[in-house]
Structures are given as C-alpha cells and as structure tokens.
Coordinates of C-alpha atoms in Angstrom, one line a residue:
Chain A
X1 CA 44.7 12.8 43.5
X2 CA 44.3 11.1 47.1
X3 CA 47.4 9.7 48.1
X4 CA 47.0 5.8 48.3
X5 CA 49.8 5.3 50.4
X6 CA 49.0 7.2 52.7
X7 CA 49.7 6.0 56.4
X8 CA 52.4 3.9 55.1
X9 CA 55.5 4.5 56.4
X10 CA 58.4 6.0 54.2
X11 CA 61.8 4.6 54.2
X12 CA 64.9 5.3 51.7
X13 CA 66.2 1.7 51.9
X14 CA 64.9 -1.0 50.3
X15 CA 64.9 -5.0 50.6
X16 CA 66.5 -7.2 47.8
X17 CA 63.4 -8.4 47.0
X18 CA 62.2 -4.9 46.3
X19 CA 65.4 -4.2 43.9
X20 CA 64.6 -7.4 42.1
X21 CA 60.9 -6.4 41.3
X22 CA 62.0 -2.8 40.2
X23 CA 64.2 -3.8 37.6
X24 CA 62.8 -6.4 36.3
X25 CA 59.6 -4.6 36.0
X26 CA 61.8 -2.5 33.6
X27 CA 62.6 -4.6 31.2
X28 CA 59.1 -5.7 30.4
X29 CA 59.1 -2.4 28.2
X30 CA 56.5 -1.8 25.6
X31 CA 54.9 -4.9 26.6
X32 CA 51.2 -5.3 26.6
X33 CA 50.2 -8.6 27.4
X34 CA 52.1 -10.5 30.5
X35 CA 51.8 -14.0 32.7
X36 CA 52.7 -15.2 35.5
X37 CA 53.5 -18.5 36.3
X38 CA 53.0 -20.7 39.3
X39 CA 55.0 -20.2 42.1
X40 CA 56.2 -16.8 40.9
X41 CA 55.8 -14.3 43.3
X42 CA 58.5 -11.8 42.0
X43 CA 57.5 -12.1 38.3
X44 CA 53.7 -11.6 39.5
X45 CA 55.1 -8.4 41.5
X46 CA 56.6 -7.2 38.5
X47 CA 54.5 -7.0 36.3
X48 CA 52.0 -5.6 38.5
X49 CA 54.2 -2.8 39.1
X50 CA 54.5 -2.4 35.5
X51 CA 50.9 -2.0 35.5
X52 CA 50.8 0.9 37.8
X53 CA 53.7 2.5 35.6
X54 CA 51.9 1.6 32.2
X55 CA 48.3 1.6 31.6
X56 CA 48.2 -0.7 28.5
X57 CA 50.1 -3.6 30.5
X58 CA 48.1 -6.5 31.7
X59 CA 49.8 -9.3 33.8
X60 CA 47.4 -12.7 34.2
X61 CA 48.6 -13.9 37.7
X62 CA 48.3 -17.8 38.1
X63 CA 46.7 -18.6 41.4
X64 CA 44.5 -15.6 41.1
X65 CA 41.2 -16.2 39.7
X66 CA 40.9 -12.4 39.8
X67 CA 43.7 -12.2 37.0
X68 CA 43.0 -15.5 35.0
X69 CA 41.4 -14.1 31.8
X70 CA 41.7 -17.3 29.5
X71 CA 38.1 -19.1 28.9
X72 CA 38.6 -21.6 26.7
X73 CA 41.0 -24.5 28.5
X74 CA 44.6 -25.0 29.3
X75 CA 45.9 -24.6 25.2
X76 CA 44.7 -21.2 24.8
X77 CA 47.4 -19.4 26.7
X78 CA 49.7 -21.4 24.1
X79 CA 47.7 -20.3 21.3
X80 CA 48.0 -16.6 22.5
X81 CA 51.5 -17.2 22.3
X82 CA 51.9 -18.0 18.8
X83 CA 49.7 -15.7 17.7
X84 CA 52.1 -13.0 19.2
X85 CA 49.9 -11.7 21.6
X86 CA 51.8 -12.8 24.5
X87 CA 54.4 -10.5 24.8
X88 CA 56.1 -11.1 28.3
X89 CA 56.9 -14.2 30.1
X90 CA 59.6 -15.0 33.0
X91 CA 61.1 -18.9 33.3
X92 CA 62.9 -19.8 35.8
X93 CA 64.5 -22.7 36.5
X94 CA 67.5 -25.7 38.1
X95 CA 70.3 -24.2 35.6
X96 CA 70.8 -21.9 33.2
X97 CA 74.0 -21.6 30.7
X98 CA 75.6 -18.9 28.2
X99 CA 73.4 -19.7 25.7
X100 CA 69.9 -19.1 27.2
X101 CA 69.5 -22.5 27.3
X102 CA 67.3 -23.8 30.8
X103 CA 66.9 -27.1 32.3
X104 CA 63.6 -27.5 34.2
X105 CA 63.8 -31.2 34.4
X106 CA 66.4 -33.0 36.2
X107 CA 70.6 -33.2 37.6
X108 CA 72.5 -35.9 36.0
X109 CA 71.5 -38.2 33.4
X110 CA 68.5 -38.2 31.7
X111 CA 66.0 -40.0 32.0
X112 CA 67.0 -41.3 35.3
X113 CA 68.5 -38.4 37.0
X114 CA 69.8 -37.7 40.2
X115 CA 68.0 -35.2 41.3
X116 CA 64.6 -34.9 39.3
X117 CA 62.7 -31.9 38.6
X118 CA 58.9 -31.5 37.3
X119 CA 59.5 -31.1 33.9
X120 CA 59.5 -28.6 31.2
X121 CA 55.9 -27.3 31.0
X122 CA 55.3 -25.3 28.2
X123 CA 59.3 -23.9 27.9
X124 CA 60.4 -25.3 24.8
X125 CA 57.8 -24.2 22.8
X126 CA 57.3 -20.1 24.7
X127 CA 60.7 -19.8 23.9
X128 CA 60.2 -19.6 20.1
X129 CA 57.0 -17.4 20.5
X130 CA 57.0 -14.7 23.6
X131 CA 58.3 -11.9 22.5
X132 CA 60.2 -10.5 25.7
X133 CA 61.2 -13.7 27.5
X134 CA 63.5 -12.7 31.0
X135 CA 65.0 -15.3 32.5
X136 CA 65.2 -15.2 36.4
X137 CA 67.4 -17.3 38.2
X138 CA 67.8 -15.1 41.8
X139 CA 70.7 -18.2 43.2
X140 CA 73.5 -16.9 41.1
X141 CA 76.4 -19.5 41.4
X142 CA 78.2 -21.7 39.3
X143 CA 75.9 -24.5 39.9
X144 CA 73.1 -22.8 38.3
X145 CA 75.0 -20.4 35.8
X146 CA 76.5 -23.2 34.1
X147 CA 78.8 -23.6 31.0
X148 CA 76.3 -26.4 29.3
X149 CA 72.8 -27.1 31.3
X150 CA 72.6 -30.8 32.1
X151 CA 69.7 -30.9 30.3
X152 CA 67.9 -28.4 27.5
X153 CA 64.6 -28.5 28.4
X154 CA 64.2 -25.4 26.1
X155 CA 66.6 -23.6 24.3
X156 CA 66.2 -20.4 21.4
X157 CA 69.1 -21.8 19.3
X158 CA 67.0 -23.2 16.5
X159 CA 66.9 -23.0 12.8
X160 CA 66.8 -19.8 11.7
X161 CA 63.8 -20.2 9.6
X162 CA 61.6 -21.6 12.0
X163 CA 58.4 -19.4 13.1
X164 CA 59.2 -17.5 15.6
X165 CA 57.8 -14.2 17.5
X166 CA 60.0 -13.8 20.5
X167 CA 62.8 -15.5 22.2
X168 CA 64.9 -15.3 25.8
X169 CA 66.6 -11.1 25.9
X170 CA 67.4 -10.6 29.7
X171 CA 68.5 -12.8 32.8
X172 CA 68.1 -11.4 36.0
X173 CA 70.1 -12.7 39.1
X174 CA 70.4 -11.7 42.6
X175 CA 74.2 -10.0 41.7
X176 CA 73.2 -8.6 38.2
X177 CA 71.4 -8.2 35.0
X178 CA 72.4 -10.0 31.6
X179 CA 71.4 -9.3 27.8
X180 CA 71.3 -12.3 26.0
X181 CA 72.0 -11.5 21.9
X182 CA 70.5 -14.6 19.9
X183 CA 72.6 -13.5 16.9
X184 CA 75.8 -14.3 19.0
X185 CA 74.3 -16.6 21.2
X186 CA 75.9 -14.8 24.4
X187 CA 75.3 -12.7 27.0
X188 CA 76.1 -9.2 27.6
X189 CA 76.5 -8.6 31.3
X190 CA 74.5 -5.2 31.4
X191 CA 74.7 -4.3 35.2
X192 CA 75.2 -5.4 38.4
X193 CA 73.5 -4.7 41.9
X194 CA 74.6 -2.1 44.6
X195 CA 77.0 -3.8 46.9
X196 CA 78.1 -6.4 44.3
X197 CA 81.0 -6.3 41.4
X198 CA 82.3 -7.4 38.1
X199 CA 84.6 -9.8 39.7
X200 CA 82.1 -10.9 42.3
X201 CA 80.1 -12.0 39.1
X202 CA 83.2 -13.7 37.4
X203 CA 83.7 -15.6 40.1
X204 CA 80.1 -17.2 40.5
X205 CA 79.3 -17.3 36.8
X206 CA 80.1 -20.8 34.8
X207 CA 79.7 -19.9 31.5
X208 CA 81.7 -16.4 29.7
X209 CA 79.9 -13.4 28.7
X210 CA 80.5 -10.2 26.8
X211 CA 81.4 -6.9 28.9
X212 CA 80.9 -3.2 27.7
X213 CA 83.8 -0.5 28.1
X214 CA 81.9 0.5 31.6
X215 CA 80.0 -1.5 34.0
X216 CA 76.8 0.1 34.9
X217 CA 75.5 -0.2 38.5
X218 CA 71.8 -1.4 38.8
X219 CA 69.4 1.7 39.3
X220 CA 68.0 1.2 42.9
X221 CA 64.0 1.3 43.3
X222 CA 62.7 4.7 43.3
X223 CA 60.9 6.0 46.0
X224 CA 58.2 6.4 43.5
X225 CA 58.4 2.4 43.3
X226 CA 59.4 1.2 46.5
X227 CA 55.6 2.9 47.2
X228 CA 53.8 1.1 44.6
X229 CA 55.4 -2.2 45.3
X230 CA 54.4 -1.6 49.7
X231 CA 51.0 -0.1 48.5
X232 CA 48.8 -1.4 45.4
X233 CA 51.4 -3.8 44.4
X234 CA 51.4 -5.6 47.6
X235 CA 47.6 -6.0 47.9
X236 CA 47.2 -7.2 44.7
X237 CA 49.8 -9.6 45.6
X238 CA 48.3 -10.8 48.9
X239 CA 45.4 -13.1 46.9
X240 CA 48.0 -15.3 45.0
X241 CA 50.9 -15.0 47.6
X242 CA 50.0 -13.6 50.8
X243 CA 53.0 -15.2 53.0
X244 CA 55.0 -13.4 50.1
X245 CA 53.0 -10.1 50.5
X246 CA 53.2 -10.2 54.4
X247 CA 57.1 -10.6 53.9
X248 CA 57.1 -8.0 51.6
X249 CA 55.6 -5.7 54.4
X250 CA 57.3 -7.0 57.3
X251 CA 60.3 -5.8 56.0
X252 CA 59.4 -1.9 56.3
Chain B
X1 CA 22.7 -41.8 19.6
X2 CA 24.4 -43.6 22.3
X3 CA 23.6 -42.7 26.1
X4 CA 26.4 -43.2 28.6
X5 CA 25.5 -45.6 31.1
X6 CA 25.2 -44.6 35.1
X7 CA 27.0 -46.3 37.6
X8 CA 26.6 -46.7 41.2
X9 CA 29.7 -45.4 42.1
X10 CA 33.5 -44.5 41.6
X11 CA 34.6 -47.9 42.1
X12 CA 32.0 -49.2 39.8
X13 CA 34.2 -46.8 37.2
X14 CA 37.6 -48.1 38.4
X15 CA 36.3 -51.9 38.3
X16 CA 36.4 -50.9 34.1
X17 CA 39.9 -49.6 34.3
X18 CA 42.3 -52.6 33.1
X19 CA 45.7 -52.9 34.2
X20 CA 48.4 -51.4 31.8
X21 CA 45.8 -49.0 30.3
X22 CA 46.7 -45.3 29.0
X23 CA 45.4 -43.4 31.1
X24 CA 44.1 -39.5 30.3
X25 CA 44.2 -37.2 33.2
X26 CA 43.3 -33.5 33.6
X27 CA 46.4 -30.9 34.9
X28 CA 45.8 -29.9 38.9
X29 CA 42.4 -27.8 39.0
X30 CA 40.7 -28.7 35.9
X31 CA 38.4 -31.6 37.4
X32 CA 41.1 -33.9 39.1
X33 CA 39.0 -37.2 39.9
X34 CA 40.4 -38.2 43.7
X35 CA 37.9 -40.1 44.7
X36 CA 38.1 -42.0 41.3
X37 CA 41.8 -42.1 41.8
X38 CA 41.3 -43.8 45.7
X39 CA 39.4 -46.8 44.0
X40 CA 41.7 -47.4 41.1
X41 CA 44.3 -47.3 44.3
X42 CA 41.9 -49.6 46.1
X43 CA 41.2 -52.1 43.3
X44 CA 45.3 -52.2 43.2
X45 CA 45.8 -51.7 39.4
X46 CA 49.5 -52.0 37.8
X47 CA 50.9 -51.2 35.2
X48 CA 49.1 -48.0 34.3
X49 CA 50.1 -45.7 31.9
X50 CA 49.6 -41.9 32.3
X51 CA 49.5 -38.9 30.7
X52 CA 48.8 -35.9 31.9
X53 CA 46.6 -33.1 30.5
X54 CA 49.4 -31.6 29.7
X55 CA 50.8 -31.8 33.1
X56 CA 49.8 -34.0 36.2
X57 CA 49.8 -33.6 40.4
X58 CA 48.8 -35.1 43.6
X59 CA 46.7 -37.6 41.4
X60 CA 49.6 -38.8 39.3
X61 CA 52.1 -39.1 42.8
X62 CA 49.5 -40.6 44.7
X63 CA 49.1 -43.1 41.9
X64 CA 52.8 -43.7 41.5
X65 CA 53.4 -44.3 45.1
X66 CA 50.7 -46.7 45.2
X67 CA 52.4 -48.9 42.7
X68 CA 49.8 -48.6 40.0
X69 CA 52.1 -46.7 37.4
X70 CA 54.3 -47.9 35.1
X71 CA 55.0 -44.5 33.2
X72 CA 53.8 -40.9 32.8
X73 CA 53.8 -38.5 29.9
X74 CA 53.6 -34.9 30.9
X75 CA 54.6 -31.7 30.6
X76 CA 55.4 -32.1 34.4
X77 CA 54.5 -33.1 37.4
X78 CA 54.6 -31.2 40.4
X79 CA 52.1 -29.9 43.4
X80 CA 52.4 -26.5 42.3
X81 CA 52.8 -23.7 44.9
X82 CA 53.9 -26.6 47.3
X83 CA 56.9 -27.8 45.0
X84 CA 57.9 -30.8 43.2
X85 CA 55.6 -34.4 43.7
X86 CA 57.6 -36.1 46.2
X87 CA 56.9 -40.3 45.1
X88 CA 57.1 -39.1 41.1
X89 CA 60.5 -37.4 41.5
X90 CA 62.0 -41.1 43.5
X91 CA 60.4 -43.0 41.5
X92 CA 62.1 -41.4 38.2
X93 CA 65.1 -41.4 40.1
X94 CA 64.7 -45.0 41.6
X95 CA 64.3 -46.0 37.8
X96 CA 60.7 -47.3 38.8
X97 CA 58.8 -45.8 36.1
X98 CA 59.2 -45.0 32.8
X99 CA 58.9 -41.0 32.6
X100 CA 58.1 -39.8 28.6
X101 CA 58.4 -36.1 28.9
X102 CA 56.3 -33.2 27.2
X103 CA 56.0 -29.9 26.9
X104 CA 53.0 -28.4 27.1
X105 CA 51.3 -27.1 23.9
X106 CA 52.9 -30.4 22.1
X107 CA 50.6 -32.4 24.5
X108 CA 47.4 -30.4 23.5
X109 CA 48.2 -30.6 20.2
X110 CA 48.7 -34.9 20.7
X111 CA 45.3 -34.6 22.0
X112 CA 44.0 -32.3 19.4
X113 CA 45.1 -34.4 16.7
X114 CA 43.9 -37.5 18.4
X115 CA 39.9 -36.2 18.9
X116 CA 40.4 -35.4 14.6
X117 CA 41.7 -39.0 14.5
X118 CA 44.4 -37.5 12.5
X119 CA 48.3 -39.0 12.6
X120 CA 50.0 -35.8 13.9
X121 CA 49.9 -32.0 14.6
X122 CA 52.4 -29.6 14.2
X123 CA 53.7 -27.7 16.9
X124 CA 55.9 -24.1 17.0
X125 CA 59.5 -24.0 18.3
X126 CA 60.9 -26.9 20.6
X127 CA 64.3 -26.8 18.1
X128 CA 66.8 -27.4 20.5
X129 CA 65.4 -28.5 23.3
X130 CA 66.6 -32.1 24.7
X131 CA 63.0 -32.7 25.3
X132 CA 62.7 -33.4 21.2
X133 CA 66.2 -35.5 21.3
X134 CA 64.2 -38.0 23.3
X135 CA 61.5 -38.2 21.7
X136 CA 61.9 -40.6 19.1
X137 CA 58.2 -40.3 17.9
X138 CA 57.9 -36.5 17.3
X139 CA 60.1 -35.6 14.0
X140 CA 61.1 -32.2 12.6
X141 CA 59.4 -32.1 9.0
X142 CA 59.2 -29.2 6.2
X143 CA 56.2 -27.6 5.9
X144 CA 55.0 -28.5 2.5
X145 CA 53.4 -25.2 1.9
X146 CA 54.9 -21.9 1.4
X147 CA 57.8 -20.4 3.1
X148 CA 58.2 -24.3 3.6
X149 CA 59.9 -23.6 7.2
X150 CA 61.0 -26.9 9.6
X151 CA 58.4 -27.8 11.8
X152 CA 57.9 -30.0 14.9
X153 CA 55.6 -32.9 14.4
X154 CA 54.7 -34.7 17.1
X155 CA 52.1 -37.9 16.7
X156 CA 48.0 -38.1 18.1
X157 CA 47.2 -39.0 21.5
X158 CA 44.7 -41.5 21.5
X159 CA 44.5 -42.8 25.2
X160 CA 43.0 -45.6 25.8
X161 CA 40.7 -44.3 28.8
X162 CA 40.0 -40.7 29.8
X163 CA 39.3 -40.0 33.3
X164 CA 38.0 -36.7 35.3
X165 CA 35.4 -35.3 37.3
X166 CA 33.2 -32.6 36.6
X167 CA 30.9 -30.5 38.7
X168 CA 27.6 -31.6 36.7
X169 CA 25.9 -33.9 34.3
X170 CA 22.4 -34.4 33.3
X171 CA 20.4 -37.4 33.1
X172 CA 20.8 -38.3 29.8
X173 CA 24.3 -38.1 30.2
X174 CA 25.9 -34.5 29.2
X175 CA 28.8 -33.2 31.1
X176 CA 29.3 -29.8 31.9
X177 CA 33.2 -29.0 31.6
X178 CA 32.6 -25.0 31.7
X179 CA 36.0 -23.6 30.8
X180 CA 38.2 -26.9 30.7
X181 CA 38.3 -26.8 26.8
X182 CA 41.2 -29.8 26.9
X183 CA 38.9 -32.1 28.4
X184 CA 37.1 -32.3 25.4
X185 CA 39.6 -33.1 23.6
X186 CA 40.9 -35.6 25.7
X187 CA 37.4 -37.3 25.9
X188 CA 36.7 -37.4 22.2
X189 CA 40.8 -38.4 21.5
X190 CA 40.1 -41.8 24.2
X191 CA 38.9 -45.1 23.5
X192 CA 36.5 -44.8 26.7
X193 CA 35.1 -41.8 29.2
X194 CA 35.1 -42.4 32.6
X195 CA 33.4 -39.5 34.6
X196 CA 32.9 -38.8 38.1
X197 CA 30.0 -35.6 39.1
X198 CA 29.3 -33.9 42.2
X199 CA 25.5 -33.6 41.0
X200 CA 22.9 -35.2 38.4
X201 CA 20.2 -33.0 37.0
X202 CA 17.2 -34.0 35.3
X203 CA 17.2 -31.2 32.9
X204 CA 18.5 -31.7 29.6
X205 CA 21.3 -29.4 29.9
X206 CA 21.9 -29.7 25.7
X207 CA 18.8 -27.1 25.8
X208 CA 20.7 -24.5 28.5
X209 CA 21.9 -22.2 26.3
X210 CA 24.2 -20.9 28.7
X211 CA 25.6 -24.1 29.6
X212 CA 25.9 -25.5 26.4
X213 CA 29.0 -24.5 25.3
X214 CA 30.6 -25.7 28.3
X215 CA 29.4 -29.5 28.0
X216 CA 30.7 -32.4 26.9
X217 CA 28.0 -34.2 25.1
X218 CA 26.6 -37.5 26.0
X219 CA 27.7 -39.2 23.3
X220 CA 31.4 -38.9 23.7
X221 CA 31.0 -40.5 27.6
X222 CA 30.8 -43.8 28.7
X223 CA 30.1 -44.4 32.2
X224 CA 28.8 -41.3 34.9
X225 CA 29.0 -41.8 38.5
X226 CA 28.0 -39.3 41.2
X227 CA 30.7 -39.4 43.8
X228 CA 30.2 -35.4 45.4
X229 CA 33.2 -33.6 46.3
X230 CA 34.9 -36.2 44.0
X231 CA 37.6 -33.3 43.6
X232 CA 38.5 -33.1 46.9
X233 CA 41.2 -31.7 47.7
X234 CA 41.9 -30.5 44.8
X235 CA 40.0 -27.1 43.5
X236 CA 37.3 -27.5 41.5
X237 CA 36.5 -23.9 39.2
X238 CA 34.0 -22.6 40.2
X239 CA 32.7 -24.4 42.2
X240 CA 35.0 -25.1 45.5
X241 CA 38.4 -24.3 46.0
X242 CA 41.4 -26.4 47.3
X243 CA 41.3 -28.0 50.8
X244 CA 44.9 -26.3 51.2
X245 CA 45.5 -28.0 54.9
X246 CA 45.2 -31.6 53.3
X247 CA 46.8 -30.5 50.1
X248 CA 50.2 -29.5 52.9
X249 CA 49.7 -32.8 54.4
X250 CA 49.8 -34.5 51.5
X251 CA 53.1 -32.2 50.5
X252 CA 54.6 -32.9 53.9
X253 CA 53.9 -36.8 54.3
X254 CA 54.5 -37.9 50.8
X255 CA 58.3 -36.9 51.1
X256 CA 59.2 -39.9 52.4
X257 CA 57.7 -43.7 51.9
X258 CA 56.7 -44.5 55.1
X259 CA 54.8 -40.9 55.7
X260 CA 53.3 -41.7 52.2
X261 CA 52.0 -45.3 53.0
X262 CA 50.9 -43.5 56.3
X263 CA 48.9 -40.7 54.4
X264 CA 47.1 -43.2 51.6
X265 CA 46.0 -45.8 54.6
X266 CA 44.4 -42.9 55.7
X267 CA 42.7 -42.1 52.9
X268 CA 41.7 -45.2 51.9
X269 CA 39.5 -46.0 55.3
X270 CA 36.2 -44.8 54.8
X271 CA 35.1 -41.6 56.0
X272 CA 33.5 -38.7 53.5
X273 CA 35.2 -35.5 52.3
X274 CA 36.1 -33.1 54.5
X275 CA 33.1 -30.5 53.2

C-alpha cells in the first residue's frame, strides 16, 4: 500500500490539539454512527480519525455538505437519535458540574442573565438518547468545572424509567479525562495529560470526583495517529474548518 | 382548491405582517428570507413574536436590533461558526425581550403537532433540564400505554404567520422546499404562508416527479413573491452558498449598537444583492 503521507514531514512531538483529538477519538469505541456539531473542529477531527482507525465509523460533519447525510429536514437527526442509531455525540459548553449536568444558555440569573449564551439546541433531549455522549470542555478551571451549573440546560439525572438509549460517559479537558457513572452520578477522574497532575486538577476542578488506587497518564498520540490526523484527517478537515486545518499543519 | 395569490414584491408580503404577530422562521440555511426580513425592518413592525425553526440567526438579531421583537422561542440563537448573535444576547441581558427557550426536537415536535392540529406531542428525555422548569406549558405526563413511563409533553405550535424563502415556485403556486422537511410543517402548523422565491416557473411542478416530494403545495401558501437572491447572505442548499465576507461584517458590526444601526442603514438603502 502507497504511503499517503508521504512527503510529510515526521516529527515525535505533538501539539495539544493533536493529544486532544487522539484520545478523544478513543473513546468513541464501538461506535458506528457519529456528528458533529457546529463550530466543532476537534470533535469533527475525531471522529474522522476514528474513521481511518475503524471502517464501520461514520462521522456527519456540520458545515460540510460532503458529510451531511440527513434528507429529510432539520428533526431527522433527532429522530435518528431516539431510534438509537446515533451513537456518538460531543456537547460542549459555558459550564459543566459533577453531575454531567451543562449549561449552554446563560451566567447569572435566568431569564435575564448576565452574560447570555445561545441556548440549548438539541441538549436536553440527546442526552437521554445518544448512546456515547463525551463531554468536552478544553478551559479546565473552576469557572467552568463547577459544583452546580448556573443553569441546566441538559442534564442525565432523570427518572429512571424514562426511555432512554444513551447518556453523557466521558469529559475531556485540556488537563485530563473523566468517567462520568450515571448510577452514582460522579465522575471518575480516569487520566490526566503529560505535563499535568492530580493536584494540578484538584486545584482547578469545582466540583469532587472519584479517584482510582493509581492515576494513569494520558497515552500520547501515536505516530501512527499524529500521521492520520497531518494527512487524511487534515484534508478532510480543511472543507469545514480550513483556518483550523492550516493551524493544524502550521504547527509541524 | 385554493391558489396562493402573487405579489409584486417582498414588501407587498411584509405590508400583511401585523404588529405583535407569531412569527415562524426557518434555522440559518434552510431558506432564511433577508430580503423579506429588510421590509418587515423597513415597514418598522413591533411587537413581533418569534420562533425559530428550531433555532434562529442573523435574521432573528437583525430583527431584534431593529426594534421589531418582542420575544423569541428557540432552541438558540447564534451566527454559527461566527459565535453568539450579538443584539439577541444584549437584548436578553438588557431585559428587552422576552426570551422562551427550546430545545430542539421539542420545537419540531410543537410544530409537528401543530400541522396535525393536535394539542401536544410527546418528546424523549429533557428530565432535568432547567429548560422544562421554565416552561410552564410543557408538563411531564405518564404514558397511558404500556410500560406507562413519564414523558415530556410539550403543547402545538400554531404560529400565527410562517415566513421563508425558497429557491422555486411554479405558477400555480407550489413551493419547492427540497430537503427542508420542517418547513412543511411549519407552513401547514401557521395561520398564514408568506413566501419569498428566487424564480417562478410555468410548469406545474406537482407533475415533476422528481421534485415533488420536495414541494410545498399550493394550497398550504398564501402569498409568493419573487424577490431573487432573497437568501442573501445566508446559504441557500443547493443552490448558492453564504456570502461569508458580509456574513463577518455583519458578525463584527453588530457587536455594538452604533456599528449595528451603521450596518442596517446600509442595508436598508437600495442597491441589489451582491450576486
């Protein structure tokens, strides 16, 4: 097999982008069905490198008409959902707090906040029905890891009874990775990035979480990845986001 | 069976829009109707009352900056890759308007229920969320069938007017929609369908198979005005994409009030669209 990235220079380091994309690209697992949102460069790399690492992954990118497979109007990606066939989706968001809970719509009170957001699009009902929901928040500081979001604009904790195919399981951040466990309602701080520490994310974390005997370190991109996410990755990126994809590049 | 009638232009359509009307529009790049949106501007309406389709953009900020809004439903607002919609986000801070906020697939369902002329639809999940504690119209009910789980209910949409813009109709009035399922819905959920076309055809295009499914028929419409490009800036599947150099001038002007006021007086002296 020709080598595709061929010509493209070869480097052991990698950019914190690059890091971010790799693992969460991991956690989409057994997933078949994936999409990405608007203004989600990251998620959209993700699961495109997923794609190159699994065959039966598919990852619609908003913004690319290339990659928008829905025909039939704005509902049906919802519909999809609660039929289970959506199986991956990543929200991000103003704040997130221990209990999975995000707030996409404003700071302060409601309804006339401070600081307002655009709202929750389709959050609070995606979070009852994809099956693998990560959520990413990259600023990882006590004003967005907070102890009680200032507003819910979706949350899992709902009757137990209530139809449901999927719910929030990981939330990435620039210093590590968490497990959330809906049983408990917490999150289990699973590793955390080269260069940062478990006290590092104590500090900068408002709400309390579960530890394990041993604190892994987050597996660094392979070289096998860092060369999918600079070669196929990256072009398929460069439709939908090309100063992202530039970036991406510039950084070799 | 009842024809829509043909008006001269988007104005003529905006002259029918009454102040303190709901107001059905389509999410960013599913037929926004700018030009539309400039006359109901220019004809200085108040009091409007918007909801998006589920969610809203430059149409619903330009609207709200204008002073012709007095609240939006949606799922959000926002100009999508180039962030949050500047005059909506001060004016919910500000107190100005009343904001009634959504989430997506409850919207479609409002509308859903509304084209069936049915009271309410269910909708799955939404437990928890603080969007549903301030909602005092949608309610959490049992299903009455078996396993008799809680559900959220949330009531029809029936706006008064639905508004959008669609690449082509035919004279004797059907609107092709191609993919945009919702704005079916949200035509046959509304009191009255206002739509603006880039192009009228004499063929009947009922008898296109292949455009058939996409159509809105005639008898759901009301008034059709040509008023090309009447998308611009926004994109307009499949036919033209988004002007993205306005679309940034809009996204840098509108962050304040003054570059706002600057930007609509601009847009509101006569010139034609950029294409």
């Amino acid at each position: 097999m020709s080598n595709p990235m061929a010509g493209i220079a070869r480097s052991d380091t990698y950019s914190k982008e690059e890091l971010l994309i790799a693992t969460m690209a991991r956690l989409f697992g057994d997933g078949t069905f994936m999409t990405a949102g608007v203004n989600s460069p990251i998620p959209a790399a993700a699961g495109l490198l997923r794609e190159q690492v699994d065959p039966g992954f598919y990852v619609a990118v908003h913004g690319d008409p290339g990659r928008t497979p829905f025909v039939d109007g704005g509902a049906e990606a919802f519909d999809m959902a609660a039929q289970g066939r959506l199986d991956v989706f990543v929200f991000g968001g103003v704040q997130v707090d221990g209990k999975a809970n995000i707030n996409l719509v404003g700071i302060g009170p409601y309804p006339q906040a401070k600081k307002r957001f655009a709202g929750t699009f389709g959050a609070a009902s995606l979070f009852y029905l994809v099956r693998n929901i990560v959520l990413f928040f990259p600023k990882h500081d006590r004003r967005t890891l907070v102890e009680a979001v200032d507003f819910k604009s979706a949350s899992a904790i709902g009757p137990k009874e209530a139809y449901r195919t999927g719910s929030p399981r990981w939330l990435l951040s620039e210093r590590c990775l968490f497990r959330f466990d809906l049983e408990k309602e917490r999150f289990t701080l699973v590793s955390v990035h080269p260069g940062h520490s478990l006290e590092e994310v104590r500090e900068h974390t408002g709400f309390s979480f579960d530890v394990t005997d041993r604190v892994e370190m987050t597996a660094v991109p392979t070289t096998a990845e860092r060369e999918l996410i600079r070669g196929p990755v990256r072009d398929a990126l460069s439709k939908p986001y090309p100063d992202f994809a530039r970036k991406l590049l510039a950084r070799q | 069976m009842s024809s829509p009638r043909f008006e001269a232009n988007a104005a003529a359509l905006a002259a029918l829009i009454p102040d303190g009307a709901s107001v059905a529009v389509p999410s960013d790049n599913s037929g926004v109707p700018m030009a539309l949106t400039l006359e109901i501007i220019r004809a200085g309406k108040r009091g409007l009352r918007m909801i998006g389709g589920p969610t809203a953009g430059i149409q619903v900020d330009m609207l709200i900056g204008a002073g012709c809004v007095a609240s939006v439903e949606a799922a959000g607002v926002s100009l999508g890759p180039r962030g949050l919609a500047p005059r909506f986000c001060a004016a919910v801070e500000g107190g100005e308007i009343k904001i009634i906020d959504s989430t997506c697939p409850a919207t479609h369902a409002g509308y859903i229920a509304g084209e069936k002329r049915l009271p309410f639809m269910a909708v799955h999940g939404i437990f928890g969320s603080d969007v549903l504690t301030h909602r005092a119209d949608w309610k959490i009910i049992t299903n009455p069938f078996p396993p008799h789980q809680p559900l959220v209910v949330v009531p029809a949409i029936n706006p008064d007017i639905s508004i959008f813009h669609a690449p082509l109709a035919d004279e004797h009035g059907n609107v092709w929609v191609g993919k945009r399922r919702e704005l079916k819905s949200m035509a046959r959920a509304a009191g009255k369908v206002l739509v603006t076309v880039d192009k009228i055809v004499p063929e009947d295009l009922a008898g296109n198979a292949e455009l058939a499914p996409g159509l809105l028929a005639s008898h759901y419409i009301d008034r059709i005005a040509l008023a090309a490009g009447g998308a611009w800036p926004t994109a307009l599947p499949p036919v033209h994409p988004e002007d993205g150099a306005e679309l940034d001038a809009y996204a840098a002007a509108a962050q304040t009030r003054e570059g706002f006021d600057r930007y609509l007086h601009r847009a509101l002296t006569p010139r034609g669209p950029a294409q």
